Protein backbone atom coordinates (compact mmCIF):
# COMPACT_ATOMS: atom_id res chain seq x y z
CA UNK A 1 0.00 0.00 0.00
CA UNK A 2 2.79 2.43 0.87
CA UNK A 3 4.47 1.79 -2.49
CA UNK A 4 1.23 2.43 -4.37
CA UNK A 5 0.59 5.67 -2.52
CA UNK A 6 4.16 6.80 -3.17
CA UNK A 7 3.69 6.29 -6.90
CA UNK A 8 0.49 8.34 -6.88
CA UNK A 9 2.15 11.14 -4.93
CA UNK A 10 5.16 11.16 -7.23
CA UNK A 11 2.93 11.68 -10.25
CA UNK A 12 1.03 14.42 -8.49
CA UNK A 13 4.16 16.32 -7.50
CA UNK A 14 6.22 15.65 -10.60
CA UNK A 15 3.65 16.29 -13.29
CA UNK A 16 1.52 18.95 -11.68
CA UNK A 17 4.03 21.32 -10.15
CA UNK A 18 5.26 24.29 -12.08
CA UNK A 19 8.18 24.55 -9.22
CA UNK A 20 9.66 23.04 -7.32
CA UNK A 21 9.34 21.40 -5.05
CA UNK A 22 5.99 19.84 -4.83
CA UNK A 23 3.92 22.65 -3.39
CA UNK A 24 0.87 22.48 -5.67
CA UNK A 25 -1.33 19.56 -6.57
CA UNK A 26 -4.58 19.52 -8.49
CA UNK A 27 -5.50 16.47 -6.46
CA UNK A 28 -6.62 19.01 -3.88
CA UNK A 29 -9.67 19.83 -5.99
CA UNK A 30 -12.84 17.84 -5.77
CA UNK A 31 -15.25 19.25 -8.35
CA UNK A 32 -13.91 17.30 -11.31
CA UNK A 33 -12.34 13.93 -11.94
CA UNK A 34 -8.55 13.76 -11.93
CA UNK A 35 -8.52 12.88 -15.64
CA UNK A 36 -10.60 15.97 -16.51
CA UNK A 37 -8.19 18.13 -14.53
CA UNK A 38 -5.15 16.47 -16.07
CA UNK A 39 -6.50 17.18 -19.54
CA UNK A 40 -6.97 20.85 -18.64
CA UNK A 41 -3.46 21.06 -17.21
CA UNK A 42 -2.05 19.52 -20.39
CA UNK A 43 -4.04 21.99 -22.51
CA UNK A 44 -2.70 24.81 -20.34
CA UNK A 45 0.93 23.75 -20.81
CA UNK A 46 0.42 23.24 -24.54
CA UNK A 47 -1.33 26.58 -25.11
CA UNK A 48 1.43 28.50 -23.37
CA UNK A 49 4.05 26.71 -25.42
CA UNK A 50 2.32 27.93 -28.58
CA UNK A 51 1.69 31.54 -27.54
CA UNK A 52 4.51 32.21 -25.13
CA UNK A 53 4.87 35.86 -24.06
CA UNK A 54 8.54 36.21 -23.21
CA UNK A 55 8.32 39.87 -22.27
CA UNK A 56 9.74 40.49 -18.82
CA UNK A 57 7.53 40.58 -15.74
CA UNK A 58 10.26 40.86 -13.10
CA UNK A 59 14.04 41.03 -12.83
CA UNK A 60 16.17 39.93 -9.88
CA UNK A 61 19.47 41.37 -8.76
CA UNK A 62 21.23 38.09 -9.51
CA UNK A 63 20.09 38.14 -13.12
CA UNK A 64 16.97 36.03 -12.85
CA UNK A 65 14.16 36.87 -15.24
CA UNK A 66 10.51 35.94 -14.88
CA UNK A 67 8.40 36.37 -18.00
CA UNK A 68 4.78 37.44 -18.20
CA UNK A 69 3.99 34.02 -19.57
CA UNK A 70 5.48 32.41 -16.44
CA UNK A 71 3.03 34.41 -14.33
CA UNK A 72 0.04 33.80 -16.58
CA UNK A 73 0.70 30.07 -16.75
CA UNK A 74 1.09 29.81 -12.99
CA UNK A 75 -2.03 31.92 -12.47
CA UNK A 76 -4.12 29.68 -14.70
CA UNK A 77 -2.70 26.63 -12.95
CA UNK A 78 -3.72 27.98 -9.57
CA UNK A 79 -7.19 28.75 -10.93
CA UNK A 80 -7.49 25.07 -11.83
CA UNK A 81 -6.30 24.03 -8.39
CA UNK A 82 -7.93 26.57 -6.10
CA UNK A 83 -9.79 29.84 -5.94
CA UNK A 84 -6.95 32.28 -5.17
CA UNK A 85 -4.60 32.64 -8.08
CA UNK A 86 -2.49 35.57 -9.18
CA UNK A 87 -0.98 36.53 -5.81
CA UNK A 88 0.06 32.95 -5.12
CA UNK A 89 1.31 32.54 -8.68
CA UNK A 90 3.54 35.60 -8.34
CA UNK A 91 4.79 34.49 -4.92
CA UNK A 92 5.55 31.03 -6.27
CA UNK A 93 7.41 32.23 -9.36
CA UNK A 94 9.49 34.79 -7.46
CA UNK A 95 10.47 32.23 -4.82
CA UNK A 96 11.24 29.61 -7.46
CA UNK A 97 13.52 31.92 -9.41
CA UNK A 98 15.19 33.30 -6.27
CA UNK A 99 15.88 29.79 -4.99
CA UNK A 100 17.25 28.79 -8.38
CA UNK A 101 19.60 31.80 -8.40
CA UNK A 102 20.79 30.87 -4.90
CA UNK A 103 21.30 27.24 -5.91
CA UNK A 104 23.41 28.25 -8.91
CA UNK A 105 25.45 30.70 -6.82
CA UNK A 106 26.13 27.90 -4.32
CA UNK A 107 27.46 25.67 -7.09
CA UNK A 108 24.43 23.44 -7.61
CA UNK A 109 23.91 22.65 -11.26
CA UNK A 110 22.60 19.90 -13.49
CA UNK A 111 23.71 18.48 -16.82
CA UNK A 112 21.38 17.65 -19.68
CA UNK A 113 22.24 14.01 -19.12
CA UNK A 114 21.14 14.23 -15.47
CA UNK A 115 17.83 15.80 -16.44
CA UNK A 116 17.08 13.13 -19.03
CA UNK A 117 18.10 10.39 -16.60
CA UNK A 118 15.69 11.84 -14.04
CA UNK A 119 12.92 11.97 -16.63
CA UNK A 120 13.62 8.36 -17.61
CA UNK A 121 13.02 7.39 -13.98
CA UNK A 122 9.85 9.47 -13.96
CA UNK A 123 8.62 7.66 -17.07
CA UNK A 124 9.10 4.32 -15.33
CA UNK A 125 7.19 5.55 -12.30
CA UNK A 126 4.32 6.73 -14.49
CA UNK A 127 4.21 3.45 -16.39
CA UNK A 128 3.93 1.51 -13.15
CA UNK A 129 1.53 3.84 -11.37
CA UNK A 130 -2.05 2.98 -10.53
CA UNK A 131 -3.23 6.34 -11.89
CA UNK A 132 -1.27 6.15 -15.13
CA UNK A 133 -4.35 7.11 -17.13
CA UNK A 134 -4.49 10.44 -15.32
CA UNK A 135 -0.90 11.25 -16.23
CA UNK A 136 -1.53 10.15 -19.81
CA UNK A 137 -4.51 12.51 -20.00
CA UNK A 138 -2.12 15.39 -19.44
CA UNK A 139 0.50 14.09 -21.87
CA UNK A 140 -2.13 13.56 -24.58
CA UNK A 141 -2.76 17.29 -24.80
CA UNK A 142 0.61 17.71 -26.53
CA UNK A 143 1.15 16.94 -30.20
CA UNK A 144 3.40 14.07 -29.20
CA UNK A 145 4.80 12.42 -26.10
CA UNK A 146 8.23 13.64 -27.15
CA UNK A 147 6.97 17.22 -27.09
CA UNK A 148 5.63 16.73 -23.56
CA UNK A 149 8.94 15.37 -22.26
CA UNK A 150 10.80 18.25 -23.90
CA UNK A 151 8.53 20.54 -21.91
CA UNK A 152 9.37 18.64 -18.73
CA UNK A 153 13.08 18.84 -19.61
CA UNK A 154 12.91 22.65 -19.53
CA UNK A 155 11.05 22.55 -16.21
CA UNK A 156 13.52 20.23 -14.51
CA UNK A 157 16.59 22.08 -15.76
CA UNK A 158 15.52 24.59 -13.13
CA UNK A 159 13.82 22.30 -10.63
CA UNK A 160 16.71 19.88 -10.11
CA UNK A 161 19.35 22.45 -9.03
CA UNK A 162 16.73 23.86 -6.66
CA UNK A 163 16.04 20.39 -5.32
CA UNK A 164 19.76 19.70 -4.82
CA UNK A 165 20.22 22.95 -2.93
CA UNK A 166 17.14 22.53 -0.73
CA UNK A 167 18.01 18.91 0.04
CA UNK A 168 21.44 20.04 1.22
CA UNK A 169 19.92 22.76 3.41
CA UNK A 170 17.38 20.29 4.76
CA UNK A 171 20.07 17.74 5.63
CA UNK A 172 22.14 20.35 7.45
CA UNK A 173 19.08 21.49 9.37
CA UNK A 174 18.11 17.97 10.42
CA UNK A 175 21.68 17.11 11.39
CA UNK A 176 21.86 20.17 13.61
CA UNK A 177 18.48 19.33 15.13
CA UNK A 178 19.62 15.78 15.83
CA UNK A 179 22.51 17.04 17.94
CA UNK A 180 20.00 18.83 20.16
CA UNK A 181 17.16 16.30 20.20
CA UNK A 182 17.98 12.63 19.93
CA UNK A 183 14.64 11.14 21.00
CA UNK A 184 12.78 9.44 18.15
CA UNK A 185 9.49 11.04 19.19
CA UNK A 186 10.87 14.38 18.04
CA UNK A 187 11.33 13.20 14.43
CA UNK A 188 7.98 14.48 13.16
CA UNK A 189 8.50 17.75 14.99
CA UNK A 190 11.92 18.13 13.34
CA UNK A 191 10.48 17.51 9.87
CA UNK A 192 7.65 19.98 10.35
CA UNK A 193 10.05 22.57 11.67
CA UNK A 194 12.40 21.93 8.76
CA UNK A 195 9.64 22.35 6.20
CA UNK A 196 8.68 25.66 7.77
CA UNK A 197 12.33 26.70 7.72
CA UNK A 198 12.63 25.90 4.00
CA UNK A 199 9.47 27.83 3.22
CA UNK A 200 10.75 30.85 5.12
CA UNK A 201 14.14 30.51 3.44
CA UNK A 202 12.62 30.69 -0.04
CA UNK A 203 10.48 33.65 0.98
CA UNK A 204 13.56 35.44 2.34
CA UNK A 205 15.53 34.70 -0.84
CA UNK A 206 12.78 36.24 -2.96
CA UNK A 207 12.71 39.31 -0.73
CA UNK A 208 16.49 39.72 -0.96
CA UNK A 209 16.33 39.50 -4.76
CA UNK A 210 14.31 42.72 -4.61
CA UNK A 211 12.51 41.97 -7.88
CA UNK A 212 11.65 44.95 -10.01
CA UNK A 213 8.13 44.37 -11.30
CA UNK A 214 8.02 45.64 -14.86
CA UNK A 215 4.29 46.37 -15.08
Coordinates of N, CA and C in Angstrom, one line a residue:
X1 N 0.8 -1.2 0.0 CA 0.0 0.0 0.0 C 0.9 1.3 0.0
X2 N 1.9 1.3 0.8 CA 2.8 2.4 0.9 C 3.4 2.7 -0.5
X3 N 3.8 1.6 -1.2 CA 4.5 1.8 -2.5 C 3.5 2.4 -3.5
X4 N 2.2 1.9 -3.5 CA 1.2 2.4 -4.4 C 1.0 3.9 -4.1
X5 N 0.8 4.3 -2.8 CA 0.6 5.7 -2.5 C 1.8 6.5 -2.9
X6 N 3.0 6.0 -2.8 CA 4.2 6.8 -3.2 C 4.1 7.1 -4.7
X7 N 3.7 6.1 -5.5 CA 3.7 6.3 -6.9 C 2.7 7.3 -7.3
X8 N 1.5 7.3 -6.6 CA 0.5 8.3 -6.9 C 1.0 9.7 -6.5
X9 N 1.6 9.8 -5.4 CA 2.1 11.1 -4.9 C 3.2 11.6 -5.9
X10 N 4.1 10.7 -6.3 CA 5.2 11.2 -7.2 C 4.6 11.7 -8.5
X11 N 3.5 11.1 -9.0 CA 2.9 11.7 -10.3 C 2.3 13.0 -10.0
X12 N 1.7 13.2 -8.8 CA 1.0 14.4 -8.5 C 2.1 15.5 -8.4
X13 N 3.2 15.3 -7.7 CA 4.2 16.3 -7.5 C 5.0 16.5 -8.7
X14 N 5.3 15.5 -9.5 CA 6.2 15.7 -10.6 C 5.6 16.2 -11.8
X15 N 4.3 15.8 -12.1 CA 3.6 16.3 -13.3 C 2.9 17.6 -13.1
X16 N 2.5 17.9 -11.9 CA 1.5 19.0 -11.7 C 2.1 20.1 -11.0
X17 N 3.4 20.2 -10.8 CA 4.0 21.3 -10.2 C 4.8 22.2 -11.2
X18 N 4.5 23.4 -11.2 CA 5.3 24.3 -12.1 C 6.5 24.7 -11.4
X19 N 7.0 24.5 -10.1 CA 8.2 24.5 -9.2 C 8.5 23.4 -8.8
X20 N 8.9 23.9 -8.2 CA 9.7 23.0 -7.3 C 8.8 22.3 -6.4
X21 N 9.2 21.6 -6.4 CA 9.3 21.4 -5.0 C 8.0 21.1 -4.4
X22 N 7.2 20.5 -5.3 CA 6.0 19.8 -4.8 C 5.0 20.6 -4.0
X23 N 4.8 21.9 -4.3 CA 3.9 22.7 -3.4 C 2.5 22.7 -3.9
X24 N 2.2 22.4 -5.1 CA 0.9 22.5 -5.7 C 0.4 21.1 -6.2
X25 N -0.8 20.8 -6.0 CA -1.3 19.6 -6.6 C -2.8 19.7 -6.9
X26 N -3.2 19.4 -8.1 CA -4.6 19.5 -8.5 C -5.4 18.4 -7.9
X27 N -4.7 17.5 -7.2 CA -5.5 16.5 -6.5 C -6.3 17.1 -5.3
X28 N -5.9 18.3 -5.0 CA -6.6 19.0 -3.9 C -8.0 19.4 -4.3
X29 N -8.3 19.4 -5.5 CA -9.7 19.8 -6.0 C -10.6 18.6 -6.0
X30 N -11.9 18.9 -5.9 CA -12.8 17.8 -5.8 C -14.0 17.9 -6.7
X31 N -14.1 19.0 -7.5 CA -15.2 19.2 -8.3 C -15.2 18.5 -9.7
X32 N -14.0 18.0 -10.1 CA -13.9 17.3 -11.3 C -13.1 16.0 -11.1
X33 N -13.2 15.1 -12.0 CA -12.3 13.9 -11.9 C -10.9 14.3 -12.2
X34 N -10.0 13.5 -11.7 CA -8.5 13.8 -11.9 C -8.2 13.8 -13.4
X35 N -8.8 12.9 -14.2 CA -8.5 12.9 -15.6 C -9.0 14.2 -16.3
X36 N -10.1 14.7 -15.9 CA -10.6 16.0 -16.5 C -9.6 17.1 -16.2
X37 N -9.1 17.1 -15.0 CA -8.2 18.1 -14.5 C -6.9 18.0 -15.3
X38 N -6.4 16.7 -15.4 CA -5.1 16.5 -16.1 C -5.2 17.0 -17.5
X39 N -6.3 16.7 -18.2 CA -6.5 17.2 -19.5 C -6.4 18.7 -19.6
X40 N -7.0 19.4 -18.7 CA -7.0 20.8 -18.6 C -5.6 21.4 -18.4
X41 N -4.8 20.7 -17.5 CA -3.5 21.1 -17.2 C -2.6 20.9 -18.5
X42 N -2.8 19.8 -19.2 CA -2.1 19.5 -20.4 C -2.4 20.6 -21.4
X43 N -3.6 20.9 -21.6 CA -4.0 22.0 -22.5 C -3.4 23.3 -22.1
X44 N -3.3 23.6 -20.8 CA -2.7 24.8 -20.3 C -1.2 24.9 -20.7
X45 N -0.5 23.8 -20.4 CA 0.9 23.7 -20.8 C 1.1 23.9 -22.3
X46 N 0.3 23.2 -23.1 CA 0.4 23.2 -24.5 C 0.1 24.6 -25.1
X47 N -0.9 25.3 -24.6 CA -1.3 26.6 -25.1 C -0.3 27.6 -24.8
X48 N 0.4 27.5 -23.7 CA 1.4 28.5 -23.4 C 2.7 28.2 -24.2
X49 N 2.9 27.0 -24.6 CA 4.1 26.7 -25.4 C 3.9 27.4 -26.8
X50 N 2.6 27.4 -27.2 CA 2.3 27.9 -28.6 C 2.2 29.4 -28.6
X51 N 1.9 30.1 -27.5 CA 1.7 31.5 -27.5 C 2.5 32.2 -26.4
X52 N 3.7 31.7 -26.2 CA 4.5 32.2 -25.1 C 4.8 33.7 -25.2
X53 N 4.5 34.4 -24.2 CA 4.9 35.9 -24.1 C 6.1 36.0 -23.2
X54 N 7.3 36.2 -23.9 CA 8.5 36.2 -23.2 C 8.9 37.6 -22.7
X55 N 8.0 38.6 -22.8 CA 8.3 39.9 -22.3 C 8.5 39.8 -20.8
X56 N 9.3 40.6 -20.2 CA 9.7 40.5 -18.8 C 8.7 41.0 -17.8
X57 N 8.4 40.2 -16.8 CA 7.5 40.6 -15.7 C 8.3 41.1 -14.6
X58 N 9.4 40.4 -14.2 CA 10.3 40.9 -13.1 C 11.7 40.5 -13.3
X59 N 12.6 41.3 -12.8 CA 14.0 41.0 -12.8 C 14.6 41.0 -11.4
X60 N 15.5 40.0 -11.2 CA 16.2 39.9 -9.9 C 17.6 40.5 -9.9
X61 N 18.1 40.8 -8.8 CA 19.5 41.4 -8.8 C 20.5 40.4 -9.2
X62 N 20.3 39.1 -9.1 CA 21.2 38.1 -9.5 C 21.1 37.7 -11.0
X63 N 20.2 38.4 -11.7 CA 20.1 38.1 -13.1 C 18.9 37.3 -13.5
X64 N 18.1 36.8 -12.5 CA 17.0 36.0 -12.8 C 15.9 36.8 -13.5
X65 N 15.2 36.2 -14.5 CA 14.2 36.9 -15.2 C 12.9 36.0 -15.2
X66 N 11.8 36.6 -14.9 CA 10.5 35.9 -14.9 C 9.7 36.6 -16.0
X67 N 9.2 35.8 -16.9 CA 8.4 36.4 -18.0 C 6.9 36.5 -17.6
X68 N 6.2 37.3 -18.4 CA 4.8 37.4 -18.2 C 4.1 36.1 -18.4
X69 N 4.6 35.3 -19.3 CA 4.0 34.0 -19.6 C 4.1 33.1 -18.4
X70 N 5.3 33.2 -17.7 CA 5.5 32.4 -16.4 C 4.4 32.7 -15.5
X71 N 4.1 34.0 -15.3 CA 3.0 34.4 -14.3 C 1.6 34.0 -14.8
X72 N 1.4 34.2 -16.1 CA 0.0 33.8 -16.6 C -0.2 32.3 -16.5
X73 N 0.8 31.5 -16.8 CA 0.7 30.1 -16.8 C 0.5 29.6 -15.3
X74 N 1.3 30.2 -14.4 CA 1.1 29.8 -13.0 C -0.3 30.3 -12.5
X75 N -0.7 31.4 -12.9 CA -2.0 31.9 -12.5 C -3.1 31.0 -12.9
X76 N -3.1 30.6 -14.2 CA -4.1 29.7 -14.7 C -4.1 28.3 -14.0
X77 N -2.8 27.9 -13.7 CA -2.7 26.6 -12.9 C -3.4 26.7 -11.6
X78 N -3.1 27.8 -10.9 CA -3.7 28.0 -9.6 C -5.2 28.1 -9.7
X79 N -5.7 28.7 -10.7 CA -7.2 28.7 -10.9 C -7.8 27.3 -11.0
X80 N -7.0 26.5 -11.7 CA -7.5 25.1 -11.8 C -7.5 24.4 -10.5
X81 N -6.5 24.7 -9.7 CA -6.3 24.0 -8.4 C -7.1 24.6 -7.2
X82 N -7.3 25.9 -7.2 CA -7.9 26.6 -6.1 C -8.4 27.9 -6.5
X83 N -9.1 28.6 -5.6 CA -9.8 29.8 -5.9 C -8.9 31.0 -6.0
X84 N -7.9 31.2 -5.1 CA -7.0 32.3 -5.2 C -5.9 32.0 -6.2
X85 N -5.5 33.0 -7.0 CA -4.6 32.6 -8.1 C -3.4 33.6 -8.2
X86 N -3.6 34.8 -8.7 CA -2.5 35.6 -9.2 C -1.5 35.9 -8.1
X87 N -1.9 36.2 -6.9 CA -1.0 36.5 -5.8 C -0.1 35.3 -5.5
X88 N -0.7 34.1 -5.4 CA 0.1 32.9 -5.1 C 1.0 32.6 -6.3
X89 N 0.5 32.8 -7.5 CA 1.3 32.5 -8.7 C 2.6 33.4 -8.7
X90 N 2.4 34.7 -8.4 CA 3.5 35.6 -8.3 C 4.5 35.2 -7.2
X91 N 4.0 34.9 -6.1 CA 4.8 34.5 -4.9 C 5.6 33.2 -5.3
X92 N 4.9 32.3 -5.9 CA 5.5 31.0 -6.3 C 6.7 31.3 -7.3
X93 N 6.4 32.0 -8.3 CA 7.4 32.2 -9.4 C 8.6 33.0 -8.9
X94 N 8.4 34.0 -8.0 CA 9.5 34.8 -7.5 C 10.4 33.9 -6.6
X95 N 9.7 33.1 -5.7 CA 10.5 32.2 -4.8 C 11.2 31.2 -5.6
X96 N 10.6 30.6 -6.6 CA 11.2 29.6 -7.5 C 12.5 30.2 -8.1
X97 N 12.4 31.3 -8.7 CA 13.5 31.9 -9.4 C 14.6 32.3 -8.4
X98 N 14.2 32.9 -7.3 CA 15.2 33.3 -6.3 C 15.9 32.1 -5.7
X99 N 15.2 31.0 -5.5 CA 15.9 29.8 -5.0 C 16.8 29.2 -6.0
X100 N 16.4 29.3 -7.3 CA 17.3 28.8 -8.4 C 18.5 29.6 -8.5
X101 N 18.4 30.9 -8.4 CA 19.6 31.8 -8.4 C 20.5 31.5 -7.2
X102 N 20.0 31.2 -6.1 CA 20.8 30.9 -4.9 C 21.5 29.5 -5.1
X103 N 20.7 28.6 -5.7 CA 21.3 27.2 -5.9 C 22.5 27.3 -6.9
X104 N 22.3 28.1 -7.9 CA 23.4 28.3 -8.9 C 24.6 28.9 -8.3
X105 N 24.4 30.0 -7.5 CA 25.5 30.7 -6.8 C 26.2 29.8 -5.8
X106 N 25.5 28.8 -5.3 CA 26.1 27.9 -4.3 C 26.8 26.7 -5.0
X107 N 26.8 26.7 -6.3 CA 27.5 25.7 -7.1 C 26.6 24.5 -7.5
X108 N 25.3 24.5 -7.3 CA 24.4 23.4 -7.6 C 24.0 23.6 -9.1
X109 N 24.3 22.6 -9.8 CA 23.9 22.7 -11.3 C 23.4 21.3 -11.7
X110 N 23.1 21.2 -13.0 CA 22.6 19.9 -13.5 C 23.0 19.8 -15.0
X111 N 23.4 18.7 -15.4 CA 23.7 18.5 -16.8 C 22.5 18.0 -17.6
X112 N 22.5 18.2 -18.9 CA 21.4 17.6 -19.7 C 21.2 16.2 -19.5
X113 N 22.3 15.5 -19.3 CA 22.2 14.0 -19.1 C 21.5 13.7 -17.8
X114 N 21.8 14.5 -16.7 CA 21.1 14.2 -15.5 C 19.6 14.5 -15.6
X115 N 19.3 15.5 -16.3 CA 17.8 15.8 -16.4 C 17.1 14.7 -17.2
X116 N 17.7 14.2 -18.3 CA 17.1 13.1 -19.0 C 17.0 11.8 -18.2
X117 N 18.1 11.6 -17.4 CA 18.1 10.4 -16.6 C 17.0 10.5 -15.6
X118 N 16.8 11.6 -15.0 CA 15.7 11.8 -14.0 C 14.3 11.6 -14.7
X119 N 14.2 12.1 -15.9 CA 12.9 12.0 -16.6 C 12.7 10.5 -17.0
X120 N 13.8 9.8 -17.3 CA 13.6 8.4 -17.6 C 13.1 7.6 -16.4
X121 N 13.5 8.0 -15.2 CA 13.0 7.4 -14.0 C 11.6 7.8 -13.8
X122 N 11.2 9.0 -14.1 CA 9.9 9.5 -14.0 C 8.9 8.7 -14.9
X123 N 9.4 8.4 -16.1 CA 8.6 7.7 -17.1 C 8.3 6.3 -16.5
X124 N 9.3 5.7 -15.9 CA 9.1 4.3 -15.3 C 8.1 4.4 -14.2
X125 N 8.1 5.4 -13.4 CA 7.2 5.6 -12.3 C 5.8 5.7 -12.8
X126 N 5.6 6.5 -13.9 CA 4.3 6.7 -14.5 C 3.8 5.4 -15.1
X127 N 4.6 4.7 -15.8 CA 4.2 3.4 -16.4 C 3.7 2.4 -15.4
X128 N 4.3 2.5 -14.2 CA 3.9 1.5 -13.1 C 2.9 2.0 -12.1
X129 N 2.4 3.2 -12.3 CA 1.5 3.8 -11.4 C 0.1 3.4 -11.6
X130 N -0.6 3.4 -10.5 CA -2.0 3.0 -10.5 C -2.9 4.0 -11.2
X131 N -2.5 5.3 -11.2 CA -3.2 6.3 -11.9 C -2.5 6.8 -13.2
X132 N -2.0 5.8 -13.9 CA -1.3 6.1 -15.1 C -2.2 6.9 -16.1
X133 N -3.5 6.5 -16.2 CA -4.4 7.1 -17.1 C -4.5 8.6 -16.9
X134 N -4.4 9.0 -15.6 CA -4.5 10.4 -15.3 C -3.3 11.2 -15.9
X135 N -2.1 10.6 -15.7 CA -0.9 11.2 -16.2 C -1.0 11.3 -17.8
X136 N -1.4 10.2 -18.3 CA -1.5 10.1 -19.8 C -2.5 11.2 -20.4
X137 N -3.5 11.5 -19.6 CA -4.5 12.5 -20.0 C -3.8 13.9 -20.2
X138 N -2.9 14.1 -19.3 CA -2.1 15.4 -19.4 C -1.2 15.3 -20.7
X139 N -0.5 14.2 -20.8 CA 0.5 14.1 -21.9 C -0.2 14.2 -23.2
X140 N -1.4 13.6 -23.3 CA -2.1 13.6 -24.6 C -2.5 14.9 -25.1
X141 N -2.4 16.0 -24.3 CA -2.8 17.3 -24.8 C -1.7 17.9 -25.7
X142 N -0.5 17.3 -25.7 CA 0.6 17.7 -26.5 C 0.5 17.0 -27.9
X143 N 1.2 17.5 -28.9 CA 1.2 16.9 -30.2 C 1.8 15.6 -30.2
X144 N 2.7 15.4 -29.3 CA 3.4 14.1 -29.2 C 3.9 13.9 -27.8
X145 N 4.2 12.7 -27.4 CA 4.8 12.4 -26.1 C 6.2 13.0 -26.0
X146 N 6.9 13.0 -27.1 CA 8.2 13.6 -27.2 C 8.2 15.1 -26.8
X147 N 7.1 15.8 -27.4 CA 7.0 17.2 -27.1 C 6.7 17.5 -25.6
X148 N 5.9 16.6 -25.0 CA 5.6 16.7 -23.6 C 6.9 16.6 -22.8
X149 N 7.7 15.6 -23.1 CA 8.9 15.4 -22.3 C 10.0 16.5 -22.5
X150 N 9.9 17.1 -23.7 CA 10.8 18.2 -23.9 C 10.4 19.4 -23.0
X151 N 9.1 19.5 -22.8 CA 8.5 20.5 -21.9 C 9.0 20.3 -20.5
X152 N 8.9 19.0 -20.1 CA 9.4 18.6 -18.7 C 10.9 18.8 -18.6
X153 N 11.6 18.6 -19.7 CA 13.1 18.8 -19.6 C 13.4 20.3 -19.2
X154 N 12.7 21.2 -19.8 CA 12.9 22.6 -19.5 C 12.5 23.0 -18.1
X155 N 11.5 22.3 -17.6 CA 11.0 22.5 -16.2 C 12.1 22.1 -15.2
X156 N 12.6 20.8 -15.5 CA 13.5 20.2 -14.5 C 15.0 20.7 -14.6
X157 N 15.3 21.4 -15.7 CA 16.6 22.1 -15.8 C 16.7 23.1 -14.6
X158 N 15.6 23.6 -14.2 CA 15.5 24.6 -13.1 C 15.2 23.9 -11.8
X159 N 14.2 23.0 -11.9 CA 13.8 22.3 -10.6 C 14.9 21.5 -9.9
X160 N 15.7 20.8 -10.7 CA 16.7 19.9 -10.1 C 17.8 20.6 -9.3
X161 N 18.4 21.7 -9.9 CA 19.4 22.4 -9.0 C 18.7 23.0 -7.8
X162 N 17.5 23.4 -7.9 CA 16.7 23.9 -6.7 C 16.6 22.7 -5.7
X163 N 16.2 21.6 -6.2 CA 16.0 20.4 -5.3 C 17.4 20.0 -4.6
X164 N 18.5 20.0 -5.4 CA 19.8 19.7 -4.8 C 20.1 20.7 -3.7
X165 N 19.9 21.9 -3.9 CA 20.2 22.9 -2.9 C 19.4 22.8 -1.7
X166 N 18.0 22.6 -1.9 CA 17.1 22.5 -0.7 C 17.4 21.2 0.0
X167 N 17.7 20.2 -0.7 CA 18.0 18.9 0.0 C 19.2 19.1 0.9
X168 N 20.2 19.8 0.4 CA 21.4 20.0 1.2 C 21.1 20.9 2.5
X169 N 20.3 21.9 2.3 CA 19.9 22.8 3.4 C 19.1 21.9 4.4
X170 N 18.2 21.1 3.9 CA 17.4 20.3 4.8 C 18.2 19.3 5.6
X171 N 19.2 18.7 4.9 CA 20.1 17.7 5.6 C 20.9 18.4 6.7
X172 N 21.4 19.6 6.4 CA 22.1 20.4 7.5 C 21.2 20.7 8.6
X173 N 20.0 21.1 8.3 CA 19.1 21.5 9.4 C 18.8 20.3 10.3
X174 N 18.5 19.2 9.6 CA 18.1 18.0 10.4 C 19.3 17.4 11.2
X175 N 20.5 17.5 10.7 CA 21.7 17.1 11.4 C 21.9 18.0 12.6
X176 N 21.7 19.3 12.5 CA 21.9 20.2 13.6 C 20.8 19.9 14.7
X177 N 19.6 19.6 14.2 CA 18.5 19.3 15.1 C 18.8 18.0 15.9
X178 N 19.4 17.1 15.2 CA 19.6 15.8 15.8 C 20.6 15.9 17.0
X179 N 21.5 16.9 16.9 CA 22.5 17.0 17.9 C 21.9 17.6 19.2
X180 N 20.7 18.2 19.0 CA 20.0 18.8 20.2 C 19.0 17.9 20.7
X181 N 18.2 17.2 19.8 CA 17.2 16.3 20.2 C 17.5 14.9 19.6
X182 N 17.7 14.0 20.4 CA 18.0 12.6 19.9 C 16.8 11.7 20.0
X183 N 15.8 12.0 20.8 CA 14.6 11.1 21.0 C 13.9 11.0 19.7
X184 N 13.5 9.7 19.4 CA 12.8 9.4 18.2 C 11.4 10.1 18.1
X185 N 10.8 10.4 19.2 CA 9.5 11.0 19.2 C 9.5 12.5 18.7
X186 N 10.7 13.0 18.5 CA 10.9 14.4 18.0 C 11.0 14.4 16.5
X187 N 11.1 13.2 15.9 CA 11.3 13.2 14.4 C 10.3 14.0 13.6
X188 N 9.0 13.8 13.9 CA 8.0 14.5 13.2 C 8.1 16.0 13.4
X189 N 8.3 16.3 14.6 CA 8.5 17.8 15.0 C 9.7 18.4 14.2
X190 N 10.8 17.6 14.1 CA 11.9 18.1 13.3 C 11.5 18.4 11.9
X191 N 10.8 17.4 11.3 CA 10.5 17.5 9.9 C 9.5 18.7 9.6
X192 N 8.6 18.9 10.5 CA 7.6 20.0 10.4 C 8.4 21.3 10.5
X193 N 9.3 21.4 11.5 CA 10.0 22.6 11.7 C 11.0 22.8 10.5
X194 N 11.5 21.8 9.9 CA 12.4 21.9 8.8 C 11.6 22.4 7.6
X195 N 10.4 21.9 7.3 CA 9.6 22.3 6.2 C 9.3 23.8 6.3
X196 N 9.0 24.2 7.5 CA 8.7 25.7 7.8 C 9.9 26.5 7.5
X197 N 11.1 26.0 7.9 CA 12.3 26.7 7.7 C 12.6 26.9 6.2
X198 N 12.4 25.8 5.5 CA 12.6 25.9 4.0 C 11.7 26.9 3.3
X199 N 10.4 26.9 3.8 CA 9.5 27.8 3.2 C 9.9 29.3 3.5
X200 N 10.3 29.5 4.8 CA 10.7 30.8 5.1 C 12.0 31.2 4.4
X201 N 12.9 30.3 4.2 CA 14.1 30.5 3.4 C 13.8 31.0 2.0
X202 N 12.9 30.3 1.3 CA 12.6 30.7 0.0 C 11.9 32.1 -0.1
X203 N 11.1 32.3 0.9 CA 10.5 33.7 1.0 C 11.5 34.7 1.2
X204 N 12.5 34.5 2.1 CA 13.6 35.4 2.3 C 14.4 35.7 1.1
X205 N 14.7 34.6 0.4 CA 15.5 34.7 -0.8 C 14.8 35.6 -1.9
X206 N 13.5 35.4 -2.0 CA 12.8 36.2 -3.0 C 12.8 37.7 -2.5
X207 N 12.7 37.9 -1.2 CA 12.7 39.3 -0.7 C 14.1 39.9 -1.0
X208 N 15.1 39.2 -0.8 CA 16.5 39.7 -1.0 C 16.8 40.0 -2.4
X209 N 16.1 39.3 -3.3 CA 16.3 39.5 -4.8 C 15.8 40.8 -5.2
X210 N 14.9 41.4 -4.4 CA 14.3 42.7 -4.6 C 13.9 42.8 -6.1
X211 N 13.0 42.0 -6.5 CA 12.5 42.0 -7.9 C 11.9 43.3 -8.3
X212 N 12.3 43.8 -9.4 CA 11.6 45.0 -10.0 C 10.5 44.5 -10.9
X213 N 9.3 44.8 -10.5 CA 8.1 44.4 -11.3 C 8.0 45.3 -12.5
X214 N 7.9 44.8 -13.7 CA 8.0 45.6 -14.9 C 6.7 46.2 -15.4
X215 N 5.6 45.9 -14.6 CA 4.3 46.4 -15.1 C 3.6 47.1 -14.0

